[in-house]
Short mmCIF file of C-alpha atoms in Angstrom, two decimals:
data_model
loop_
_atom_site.label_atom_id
_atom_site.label_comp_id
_atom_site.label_asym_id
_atom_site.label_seq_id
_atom_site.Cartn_x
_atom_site.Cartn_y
_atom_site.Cartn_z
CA UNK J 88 0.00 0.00 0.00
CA UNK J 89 2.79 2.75 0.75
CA UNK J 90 3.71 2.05 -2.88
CA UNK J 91 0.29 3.46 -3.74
CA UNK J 92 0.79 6.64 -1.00
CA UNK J 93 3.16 7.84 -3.38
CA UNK J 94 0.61 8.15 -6.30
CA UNK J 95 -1.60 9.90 -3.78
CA UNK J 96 0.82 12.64 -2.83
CA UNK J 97 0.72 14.57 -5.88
CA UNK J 98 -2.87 14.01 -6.52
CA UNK J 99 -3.19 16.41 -3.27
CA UNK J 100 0.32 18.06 -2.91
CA UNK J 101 -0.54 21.79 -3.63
CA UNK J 102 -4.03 21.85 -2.82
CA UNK J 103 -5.41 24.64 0.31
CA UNK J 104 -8.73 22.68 0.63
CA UNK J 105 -8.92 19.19 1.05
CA UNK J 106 -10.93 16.33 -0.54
CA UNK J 107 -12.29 12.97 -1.90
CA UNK J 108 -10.04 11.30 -4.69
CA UNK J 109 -10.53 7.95 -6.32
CA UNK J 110 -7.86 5.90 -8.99
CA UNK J 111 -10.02 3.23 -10.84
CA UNK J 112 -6.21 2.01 -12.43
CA UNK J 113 -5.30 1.30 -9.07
CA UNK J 114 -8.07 0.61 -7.00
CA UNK J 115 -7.16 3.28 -4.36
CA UNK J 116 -9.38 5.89 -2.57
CA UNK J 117 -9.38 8.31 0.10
CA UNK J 118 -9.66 11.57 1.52
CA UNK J 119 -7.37 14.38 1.84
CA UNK J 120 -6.81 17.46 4.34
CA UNK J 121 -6.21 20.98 4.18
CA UNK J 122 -2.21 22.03 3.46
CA UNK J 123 -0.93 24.01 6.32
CA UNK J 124 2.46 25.27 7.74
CA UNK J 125 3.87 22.37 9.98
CA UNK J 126 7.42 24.76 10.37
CA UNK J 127 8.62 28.40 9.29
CA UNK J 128 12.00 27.42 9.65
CA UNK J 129 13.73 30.90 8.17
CA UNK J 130 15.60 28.95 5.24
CA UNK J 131 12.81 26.34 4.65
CA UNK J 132 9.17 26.23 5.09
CA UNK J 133 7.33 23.02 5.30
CA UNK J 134 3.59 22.15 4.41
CA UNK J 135 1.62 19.52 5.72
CA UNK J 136 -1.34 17.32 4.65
CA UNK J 137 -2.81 14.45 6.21
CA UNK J 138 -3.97 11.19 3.67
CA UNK J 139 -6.43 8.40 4.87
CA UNK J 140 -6.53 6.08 2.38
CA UNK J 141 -7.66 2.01 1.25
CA UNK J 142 -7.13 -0.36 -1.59
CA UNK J 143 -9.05 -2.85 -2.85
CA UNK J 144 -7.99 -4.96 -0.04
CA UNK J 145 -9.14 -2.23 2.67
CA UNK J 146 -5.75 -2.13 4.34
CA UNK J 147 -5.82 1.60 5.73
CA UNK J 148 -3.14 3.88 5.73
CA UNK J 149 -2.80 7.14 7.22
CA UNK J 150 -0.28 10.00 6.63
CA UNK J 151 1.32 12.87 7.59
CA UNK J 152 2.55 14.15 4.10
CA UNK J 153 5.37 16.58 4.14
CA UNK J 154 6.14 19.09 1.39
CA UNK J 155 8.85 21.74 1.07
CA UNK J 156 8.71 25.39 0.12
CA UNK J 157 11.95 25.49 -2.01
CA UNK J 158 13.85 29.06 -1.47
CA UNK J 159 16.42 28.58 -3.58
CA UNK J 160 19.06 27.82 -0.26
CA UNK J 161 19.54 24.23 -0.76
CA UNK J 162 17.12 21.23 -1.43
CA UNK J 163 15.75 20.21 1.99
CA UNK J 164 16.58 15.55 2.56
CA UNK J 165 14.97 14.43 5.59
CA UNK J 166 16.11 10.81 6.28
CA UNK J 167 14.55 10.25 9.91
CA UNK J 168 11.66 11.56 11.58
CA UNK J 169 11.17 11.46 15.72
CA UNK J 170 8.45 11.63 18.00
CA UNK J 171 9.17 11.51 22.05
CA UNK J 172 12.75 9.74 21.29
CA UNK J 173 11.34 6.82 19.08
CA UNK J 174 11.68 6.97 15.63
CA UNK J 175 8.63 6.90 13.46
CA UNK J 176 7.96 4.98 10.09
CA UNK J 177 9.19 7.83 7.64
CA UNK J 178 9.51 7.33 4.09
CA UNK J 179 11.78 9.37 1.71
CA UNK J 180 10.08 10.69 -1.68
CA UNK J 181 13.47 11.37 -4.01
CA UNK J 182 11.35 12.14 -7.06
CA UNK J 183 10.12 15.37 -6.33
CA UNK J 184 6.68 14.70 -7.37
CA UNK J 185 5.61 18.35 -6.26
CA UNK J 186 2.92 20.59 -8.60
CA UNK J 187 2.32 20.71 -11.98
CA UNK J 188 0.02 23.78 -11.76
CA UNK J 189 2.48 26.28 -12.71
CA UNK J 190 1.80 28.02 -9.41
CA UNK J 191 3.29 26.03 -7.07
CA UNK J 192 6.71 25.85 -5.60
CA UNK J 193 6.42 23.03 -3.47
CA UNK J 194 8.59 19.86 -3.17
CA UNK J 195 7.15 16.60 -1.60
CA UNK J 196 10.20 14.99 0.92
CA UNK J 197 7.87 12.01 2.15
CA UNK J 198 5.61 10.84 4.80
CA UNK J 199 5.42 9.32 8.23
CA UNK J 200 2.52 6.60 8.16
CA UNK J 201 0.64 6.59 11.64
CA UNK J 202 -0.92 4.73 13.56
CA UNK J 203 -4.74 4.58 14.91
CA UNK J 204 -3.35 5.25 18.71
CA UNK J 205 -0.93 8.55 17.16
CA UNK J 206 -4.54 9.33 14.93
CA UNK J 207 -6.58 9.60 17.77
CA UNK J 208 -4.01 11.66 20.15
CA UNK J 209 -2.99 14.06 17.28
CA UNK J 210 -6.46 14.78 16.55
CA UNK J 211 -6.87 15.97 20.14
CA UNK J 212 -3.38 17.75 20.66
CA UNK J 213 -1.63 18.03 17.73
CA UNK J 214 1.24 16.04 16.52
CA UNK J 215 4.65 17.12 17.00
CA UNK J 216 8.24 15.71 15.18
CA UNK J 217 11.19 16.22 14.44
CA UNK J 218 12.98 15.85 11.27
CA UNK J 219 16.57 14.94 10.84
CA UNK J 220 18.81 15.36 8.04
CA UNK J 221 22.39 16.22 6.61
CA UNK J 222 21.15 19.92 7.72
CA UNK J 223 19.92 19.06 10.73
CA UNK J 224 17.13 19.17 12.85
CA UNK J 225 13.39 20.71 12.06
CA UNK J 226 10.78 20.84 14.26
CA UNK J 227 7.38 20.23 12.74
CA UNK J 228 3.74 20.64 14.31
CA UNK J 229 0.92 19.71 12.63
CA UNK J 230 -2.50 21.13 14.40
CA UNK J 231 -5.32 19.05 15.77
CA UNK J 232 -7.37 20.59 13.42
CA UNK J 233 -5.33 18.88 9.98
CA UNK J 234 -6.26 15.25 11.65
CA UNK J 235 -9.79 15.80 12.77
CA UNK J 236 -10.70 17.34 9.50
CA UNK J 237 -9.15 14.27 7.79
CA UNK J 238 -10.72 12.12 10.21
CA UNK J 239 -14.16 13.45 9.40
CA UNK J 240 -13.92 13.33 5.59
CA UNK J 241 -12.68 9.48 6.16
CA UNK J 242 -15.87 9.15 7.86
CA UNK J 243 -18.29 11.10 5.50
CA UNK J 244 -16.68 8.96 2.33
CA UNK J 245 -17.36 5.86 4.33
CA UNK J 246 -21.09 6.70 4.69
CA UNK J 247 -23.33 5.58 2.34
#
């Protein structure tokens, strides 16, 4: 399925609003967030969306999709991602699948897939990282808001 996440990403990557989306070529469908500011670091601003998304075989799988303003300093390479000390399933996107709009400056780096248990606490509090690469570290938050607003458009598309 996190073959089929990376599909998904630039079906929503650039997007304010979120949404519904469905692939009939590969059986995928899901729901989307709103894209918001997760960090203003001063040399590199990252965007965040939250995915909820199934396959033909109904395995879910939710994201935390991170995208990258580009500036023009250097291009951002996150290769680790943190949570209180443990180390969270994060996944690299090397293609740069970003927009094709024309409007859009954004770069997707990857995703960290989460959990029902991180789900249900981030959609009360938040969810905090951080992100580690050859630059360093980044702090990210993403606001309750992102995962509850996923959460209810999961539940809306799942409603007859």
């Amino acid at each position: 399925m996190y073959r089929y996440l990376v599909i998904c990403v630039g079906l929503a990557a650039c997007v304010s609003a979120g949404g519904e989306f469905a692939s009939p070529v590969t059986g995928i469908t899901g729901t989307y967030s709103q894209q918001v500011v997760i960090s203003d670091h001063p040399h590199h601003v990252l965007y965040g969306h939250v995915v909820a998304l199934t396959d033909d075989s109904d395995a879910p799988v939710r994201a935390l999709v991170i995208s990258h303003r580009r500036n023009g300093v250097h291009r951002l390479r996150i290769s680790e991602a943190y949570h209180s000390g443990r180390e969270l399933p994060f996944r690299r996107l090397d293609h740069r699948l970003g927009c094709t709009h024309g409007h859009c400056r954004n770069d997707a780096l990857g995703f960290i897939a989460l959990g029902p248990g991180i789900i249900e606490r981030a959609t009360r509090e938040g969810f905090s990282a951080q992100l580690l690469g050859p630059y360093g570290r980044i702090r990210i938050h993403a606001p309750a808001a992102l995962f509850r607003d996923m959460t209810t458009r999961s539940q809306q598309s799942d409603t007859p």
